[in-house]
PDB file of C-alpha atoms in Angstrom:
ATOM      1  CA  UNK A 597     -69.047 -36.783  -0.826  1.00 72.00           C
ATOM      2  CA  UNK A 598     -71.596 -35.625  -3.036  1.00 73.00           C
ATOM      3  CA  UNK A 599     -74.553 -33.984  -1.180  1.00 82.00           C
ATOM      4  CA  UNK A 600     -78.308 -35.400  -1.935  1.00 85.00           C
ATOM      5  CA  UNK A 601     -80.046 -34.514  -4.749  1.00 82.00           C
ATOM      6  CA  UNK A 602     -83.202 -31.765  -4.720  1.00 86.00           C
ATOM      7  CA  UNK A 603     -84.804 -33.748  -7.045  1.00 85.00           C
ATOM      8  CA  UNK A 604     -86.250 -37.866  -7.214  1.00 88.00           C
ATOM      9  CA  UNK A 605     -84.956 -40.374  -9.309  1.00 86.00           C
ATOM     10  CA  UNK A 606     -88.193 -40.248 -11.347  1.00 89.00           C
ATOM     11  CA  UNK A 607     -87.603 -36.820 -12.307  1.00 92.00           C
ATOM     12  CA  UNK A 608     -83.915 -37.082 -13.017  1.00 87.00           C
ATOM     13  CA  UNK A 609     -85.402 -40.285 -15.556  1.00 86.00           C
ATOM     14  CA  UNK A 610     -87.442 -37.805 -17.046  1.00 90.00           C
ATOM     15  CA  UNK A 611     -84.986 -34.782 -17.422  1.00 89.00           C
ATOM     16  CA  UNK A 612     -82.835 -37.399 -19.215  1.00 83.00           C
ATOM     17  CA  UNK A 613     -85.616 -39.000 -21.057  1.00 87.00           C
ATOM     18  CA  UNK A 614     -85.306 -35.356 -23.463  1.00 85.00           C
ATOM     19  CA  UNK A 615     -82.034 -36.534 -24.713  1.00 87.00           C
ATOM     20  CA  UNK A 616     -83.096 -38.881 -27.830  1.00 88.00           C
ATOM     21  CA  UNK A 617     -80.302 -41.961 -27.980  1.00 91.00           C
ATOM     22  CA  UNK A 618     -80.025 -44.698 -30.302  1.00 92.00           C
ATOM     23  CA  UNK A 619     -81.254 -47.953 -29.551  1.00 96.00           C
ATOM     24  CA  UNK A 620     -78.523 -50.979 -29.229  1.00 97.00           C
ATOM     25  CA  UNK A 621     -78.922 -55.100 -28.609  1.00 98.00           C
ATOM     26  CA  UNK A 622     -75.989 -56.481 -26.933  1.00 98.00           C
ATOM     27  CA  UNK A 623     -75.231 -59.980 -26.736  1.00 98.00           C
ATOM     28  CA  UNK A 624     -72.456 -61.568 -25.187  1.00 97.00           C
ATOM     29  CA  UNK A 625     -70.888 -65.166 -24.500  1.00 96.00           C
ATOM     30  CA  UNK A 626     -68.809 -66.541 -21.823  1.00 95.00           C
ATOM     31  CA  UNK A 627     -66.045 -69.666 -22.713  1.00 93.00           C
ATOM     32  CA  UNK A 628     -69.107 -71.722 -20.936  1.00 94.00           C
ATOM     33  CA  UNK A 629     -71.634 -70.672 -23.392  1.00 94.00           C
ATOM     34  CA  UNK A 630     -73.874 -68.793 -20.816  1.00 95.00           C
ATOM     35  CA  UNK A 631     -75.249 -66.163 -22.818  1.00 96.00           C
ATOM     36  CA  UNK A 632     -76.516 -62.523 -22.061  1.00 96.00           C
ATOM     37  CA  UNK A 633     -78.812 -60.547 -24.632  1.00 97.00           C
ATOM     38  CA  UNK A 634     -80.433 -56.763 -23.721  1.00 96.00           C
ATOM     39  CA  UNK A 635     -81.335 -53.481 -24.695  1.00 97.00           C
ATOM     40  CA  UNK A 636     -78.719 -50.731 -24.336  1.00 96.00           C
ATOM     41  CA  UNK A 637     -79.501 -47.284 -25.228  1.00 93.00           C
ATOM     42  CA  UNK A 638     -75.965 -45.836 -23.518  1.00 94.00           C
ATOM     43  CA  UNK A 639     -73.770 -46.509 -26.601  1.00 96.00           C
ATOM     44  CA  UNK A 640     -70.765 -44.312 -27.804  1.00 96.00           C
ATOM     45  CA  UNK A 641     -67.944 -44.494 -29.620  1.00 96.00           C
ATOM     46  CA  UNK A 642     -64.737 -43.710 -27.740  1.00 97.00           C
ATOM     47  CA  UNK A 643     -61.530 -44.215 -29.800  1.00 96.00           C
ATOM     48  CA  UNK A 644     -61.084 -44.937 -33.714  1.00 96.00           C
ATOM     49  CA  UNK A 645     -56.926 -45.841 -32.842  1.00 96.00           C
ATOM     50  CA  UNK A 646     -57.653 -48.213 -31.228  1.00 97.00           C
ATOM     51  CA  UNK A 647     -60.760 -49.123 -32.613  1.00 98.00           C
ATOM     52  CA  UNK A 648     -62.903 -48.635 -28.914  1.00 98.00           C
ATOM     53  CA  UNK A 649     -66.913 -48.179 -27.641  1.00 98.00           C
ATOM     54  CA  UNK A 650     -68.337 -48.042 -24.461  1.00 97.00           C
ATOM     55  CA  UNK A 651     -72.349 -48.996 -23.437  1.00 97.00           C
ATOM     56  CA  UNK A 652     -73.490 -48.284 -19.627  1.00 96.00           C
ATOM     57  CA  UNK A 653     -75.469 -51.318 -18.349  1.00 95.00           C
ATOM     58  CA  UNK A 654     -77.288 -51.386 -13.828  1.00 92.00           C
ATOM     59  CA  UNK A 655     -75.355 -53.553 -12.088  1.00 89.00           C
ATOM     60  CA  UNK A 656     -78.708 -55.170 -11.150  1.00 88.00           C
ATOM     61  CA  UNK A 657     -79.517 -56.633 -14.656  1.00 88.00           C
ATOM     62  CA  UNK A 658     -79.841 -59.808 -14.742  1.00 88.00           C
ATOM     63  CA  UNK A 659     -77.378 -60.418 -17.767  1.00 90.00           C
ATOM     64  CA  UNK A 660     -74.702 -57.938 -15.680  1.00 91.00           C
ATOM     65  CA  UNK A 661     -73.059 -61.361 -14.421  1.00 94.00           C
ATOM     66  CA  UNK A 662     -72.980 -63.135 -17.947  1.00 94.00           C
ATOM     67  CA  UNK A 663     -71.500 -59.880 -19.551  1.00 93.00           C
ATOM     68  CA  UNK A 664     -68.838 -59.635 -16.823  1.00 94.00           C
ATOM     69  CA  UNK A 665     -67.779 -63.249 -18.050  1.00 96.00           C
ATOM     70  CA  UNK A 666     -67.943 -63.168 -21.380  1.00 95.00           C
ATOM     71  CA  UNK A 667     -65.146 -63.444 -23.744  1.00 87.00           C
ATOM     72  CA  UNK A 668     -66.860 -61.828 -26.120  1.00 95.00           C
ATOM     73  CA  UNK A 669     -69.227 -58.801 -26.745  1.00 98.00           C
ATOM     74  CA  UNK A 670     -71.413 -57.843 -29.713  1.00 98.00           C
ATOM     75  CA  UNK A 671     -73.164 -54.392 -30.100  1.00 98.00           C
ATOM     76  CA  UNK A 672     -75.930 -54.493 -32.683  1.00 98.00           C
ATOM     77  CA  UNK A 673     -77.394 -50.818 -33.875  1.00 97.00           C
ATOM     78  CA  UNK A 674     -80.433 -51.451 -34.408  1.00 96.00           C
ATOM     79  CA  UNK A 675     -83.230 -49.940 -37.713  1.00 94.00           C
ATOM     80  CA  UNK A 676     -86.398 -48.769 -37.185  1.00 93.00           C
ATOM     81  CA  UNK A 677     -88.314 -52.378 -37.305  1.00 93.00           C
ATOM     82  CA  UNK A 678     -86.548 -54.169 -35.010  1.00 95.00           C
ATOM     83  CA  UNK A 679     -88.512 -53.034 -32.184  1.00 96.00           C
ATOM     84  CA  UNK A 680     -89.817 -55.973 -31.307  1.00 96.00           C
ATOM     85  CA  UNK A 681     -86.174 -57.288 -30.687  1.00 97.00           C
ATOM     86  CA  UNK A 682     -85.667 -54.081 -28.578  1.00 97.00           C
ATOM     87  CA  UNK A 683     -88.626 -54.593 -26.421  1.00 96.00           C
ATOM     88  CA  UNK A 684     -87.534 -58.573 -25.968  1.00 96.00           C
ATOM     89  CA  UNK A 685     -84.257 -58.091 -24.872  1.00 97.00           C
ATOM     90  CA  UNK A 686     -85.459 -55.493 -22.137  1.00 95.00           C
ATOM     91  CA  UNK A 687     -87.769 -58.133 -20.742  1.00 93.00           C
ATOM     92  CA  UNK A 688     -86.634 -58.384 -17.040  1.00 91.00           C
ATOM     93  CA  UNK A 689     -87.098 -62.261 -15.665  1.00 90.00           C
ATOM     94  CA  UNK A 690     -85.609 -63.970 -18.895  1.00 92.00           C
ATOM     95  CA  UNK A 691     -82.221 -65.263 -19.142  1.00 92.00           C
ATOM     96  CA  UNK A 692     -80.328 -64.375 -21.666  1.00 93.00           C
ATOM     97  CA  UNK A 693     -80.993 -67.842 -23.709  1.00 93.00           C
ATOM     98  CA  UNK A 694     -84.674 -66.941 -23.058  1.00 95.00           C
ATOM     99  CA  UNK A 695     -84.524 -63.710 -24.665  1.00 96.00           C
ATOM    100  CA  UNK A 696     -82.783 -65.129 -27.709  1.00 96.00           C
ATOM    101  CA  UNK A 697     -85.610 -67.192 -28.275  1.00 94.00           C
ATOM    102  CA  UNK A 698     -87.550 -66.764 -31.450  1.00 91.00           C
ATOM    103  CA  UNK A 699     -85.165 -64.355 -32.725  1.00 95.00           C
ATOM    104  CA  UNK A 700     -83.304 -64.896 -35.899  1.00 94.00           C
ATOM    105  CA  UNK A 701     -79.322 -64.917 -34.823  1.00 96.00           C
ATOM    106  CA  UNK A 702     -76.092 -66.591 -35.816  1.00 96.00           C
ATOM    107  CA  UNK A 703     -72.993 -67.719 -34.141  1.00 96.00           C
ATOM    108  CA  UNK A 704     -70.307 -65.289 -34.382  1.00 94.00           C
ATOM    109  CA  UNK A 705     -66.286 -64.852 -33.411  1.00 91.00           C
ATOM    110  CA  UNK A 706     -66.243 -66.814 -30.577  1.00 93.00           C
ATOM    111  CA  UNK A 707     -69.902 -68.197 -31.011  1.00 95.00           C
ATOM    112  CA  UNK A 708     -71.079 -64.680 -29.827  1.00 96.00           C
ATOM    113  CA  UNK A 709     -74.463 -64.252 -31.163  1.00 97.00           C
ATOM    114  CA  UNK A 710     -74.592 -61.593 -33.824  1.00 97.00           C
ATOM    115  CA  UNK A 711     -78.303 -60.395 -35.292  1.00 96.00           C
ATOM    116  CA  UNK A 712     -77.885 -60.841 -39.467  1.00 90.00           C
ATOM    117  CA  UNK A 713     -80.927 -58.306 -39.662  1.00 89.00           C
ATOM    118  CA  UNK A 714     -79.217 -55.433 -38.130  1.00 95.00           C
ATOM    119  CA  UNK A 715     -77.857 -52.450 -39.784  1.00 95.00           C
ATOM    120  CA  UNK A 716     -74.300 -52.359 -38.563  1.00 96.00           C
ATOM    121  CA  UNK A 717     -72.728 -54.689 -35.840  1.00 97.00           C
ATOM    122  CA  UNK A 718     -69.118 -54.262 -33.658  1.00 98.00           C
ATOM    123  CA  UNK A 719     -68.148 -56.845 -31.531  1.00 97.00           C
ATOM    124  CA  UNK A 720     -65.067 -57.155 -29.359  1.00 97.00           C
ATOM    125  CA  UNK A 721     -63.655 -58.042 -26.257  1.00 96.00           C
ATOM    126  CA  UNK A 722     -64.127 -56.496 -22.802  1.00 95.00           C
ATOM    127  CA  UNK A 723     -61.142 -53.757 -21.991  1.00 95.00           C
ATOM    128  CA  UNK A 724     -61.991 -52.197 -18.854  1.00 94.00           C
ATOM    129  CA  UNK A 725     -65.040 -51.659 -16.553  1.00 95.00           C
ATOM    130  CA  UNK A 726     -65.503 -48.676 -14.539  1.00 96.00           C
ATOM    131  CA  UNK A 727     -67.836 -48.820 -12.143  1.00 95.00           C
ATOM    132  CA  UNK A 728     -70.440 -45.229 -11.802  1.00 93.00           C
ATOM    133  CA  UNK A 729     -72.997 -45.280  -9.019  1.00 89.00           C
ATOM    134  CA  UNK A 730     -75.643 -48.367  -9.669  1.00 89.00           C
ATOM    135  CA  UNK A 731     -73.926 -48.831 -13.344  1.00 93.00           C
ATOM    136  CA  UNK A 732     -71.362 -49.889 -14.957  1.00 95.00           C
ATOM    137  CA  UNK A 733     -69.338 -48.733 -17.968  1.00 96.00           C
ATOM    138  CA  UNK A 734     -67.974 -51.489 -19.958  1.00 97.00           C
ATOM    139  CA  UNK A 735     -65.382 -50.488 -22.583  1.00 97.00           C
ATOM    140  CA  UNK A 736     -65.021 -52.900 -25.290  1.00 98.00           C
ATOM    141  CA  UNK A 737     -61.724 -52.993 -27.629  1.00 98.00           C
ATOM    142  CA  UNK A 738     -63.651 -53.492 -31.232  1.00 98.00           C
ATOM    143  CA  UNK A 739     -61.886 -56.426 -33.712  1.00 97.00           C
ATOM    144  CA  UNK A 740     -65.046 -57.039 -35.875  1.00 96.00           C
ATOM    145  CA  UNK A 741     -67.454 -54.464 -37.432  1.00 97.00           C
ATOM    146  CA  UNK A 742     -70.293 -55.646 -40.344  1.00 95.00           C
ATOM    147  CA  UNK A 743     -72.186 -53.110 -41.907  1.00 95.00           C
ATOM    148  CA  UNK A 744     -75.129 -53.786 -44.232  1.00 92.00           C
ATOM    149  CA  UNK A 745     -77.049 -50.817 -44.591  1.00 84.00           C
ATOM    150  CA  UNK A 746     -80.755 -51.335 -44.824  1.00 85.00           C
ATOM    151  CA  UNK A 747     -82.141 -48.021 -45.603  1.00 87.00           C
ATOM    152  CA  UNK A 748     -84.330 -48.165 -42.457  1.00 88.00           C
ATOM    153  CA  UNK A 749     -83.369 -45.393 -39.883  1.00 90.00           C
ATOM    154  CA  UNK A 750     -82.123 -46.216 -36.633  1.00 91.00           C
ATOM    155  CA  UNK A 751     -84.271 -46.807 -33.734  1.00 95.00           C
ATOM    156  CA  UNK A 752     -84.111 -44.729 -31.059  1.00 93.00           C
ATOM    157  CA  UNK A 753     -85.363 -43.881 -27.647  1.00 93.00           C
ATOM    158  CA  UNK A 754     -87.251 -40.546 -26.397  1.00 91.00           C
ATOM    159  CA  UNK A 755     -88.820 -39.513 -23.522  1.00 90.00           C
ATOM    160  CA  UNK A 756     -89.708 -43.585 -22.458  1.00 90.00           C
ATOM    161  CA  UNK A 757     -90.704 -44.402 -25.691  1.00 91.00           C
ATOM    162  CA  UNK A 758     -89.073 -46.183 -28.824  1.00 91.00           C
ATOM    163  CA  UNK A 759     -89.472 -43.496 -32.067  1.00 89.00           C
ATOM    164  CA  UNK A 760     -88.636 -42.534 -35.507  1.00 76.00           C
ATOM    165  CA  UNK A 761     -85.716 -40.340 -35.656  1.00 67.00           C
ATOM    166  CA  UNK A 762     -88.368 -37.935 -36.888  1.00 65.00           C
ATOM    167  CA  UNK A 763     -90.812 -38.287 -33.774  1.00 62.00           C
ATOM    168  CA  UNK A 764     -88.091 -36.903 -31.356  1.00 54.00           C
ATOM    169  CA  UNK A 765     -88.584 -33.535 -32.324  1.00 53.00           C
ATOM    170  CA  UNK A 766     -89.292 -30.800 -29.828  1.00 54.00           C
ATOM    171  CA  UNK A 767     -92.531 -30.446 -28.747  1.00 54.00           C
TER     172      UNK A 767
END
């Protein structure tokens, strides 16, 4: 059993918080329809045989049931100027439908929504889940990548705040 930590969870946010990451939407869509949409900024690649990512997502998020059903999973890497799609999917109180609202998407394999203005997009199914304290880690086997370069740097996320690749330098 692991002992208790010197330290708060606020200060373990903000030790992390130094570690620039990309920026991610994920959408995902269950044989009902019900659909999930939110901002991931966990995101790795795993496996290129097979073709494999992974994305940590709280157990408590409101889209954690939807993406637990879904038959299928899309990862969208998001540029530089989609912040504002960023911000929307990490509203907490929408539903997943809500938080596709006024945001330009398409129906993908399996009707999973897919976001035409992103710079490169992998979508699968779910392979495994592993479950890590209050998150989960949801490995998805990849059968569809689309890449359309925009020339726009990715977005990313450093110390709480969404930045140019160039404004997470040191201090």
């Amino acid at each position: 059993m692991m002992a208790e930590p010197l330290f708060d969870s606020a200060e373990f946010r903000q030790v992390c918080g130094h570690f620039p990451t990309g920026v991610t939407a994920v959408t995902a869509v269950t044989g009902a329809g019900e659909v999930a949409a939110l901002t991931v900024n966990s995101f790795t690649s795993v496996s290129l045989r097979p073709p494999k990512v992974l994305f940590c997502v709280t157990s408590h998020s409101s889209s954690f049931p939807v993406l637990m059903a879904a038959d299928r999973i899309a990862i969208h890497i998001l540029s530089q100027n989609q912040e504002d799609v960023a911000r929307r999917f990490a509203t907490s109180g929408l539903s997943g439908a809500q938080r596709l609202d006024g945001v330009s998407w398409v129906p993908g394999p399996d009707s999973v929504p897919l976001l035409p203005g992103t710079p490169a997009i992998l979508a699968g199914r779910r392979d495994e889940v592993i479950t890590s304290g209050d998150h989960v880690i949801v490995l998805l086997d990849v059968d569809h990548v689309h890449l359309k370069p925009t020339g726009v740097p990715a977005l990313s996320f450093y110390r709480g705040r969404f930045v140019a690749p160039s404004d997470a330098a040191p201090e």
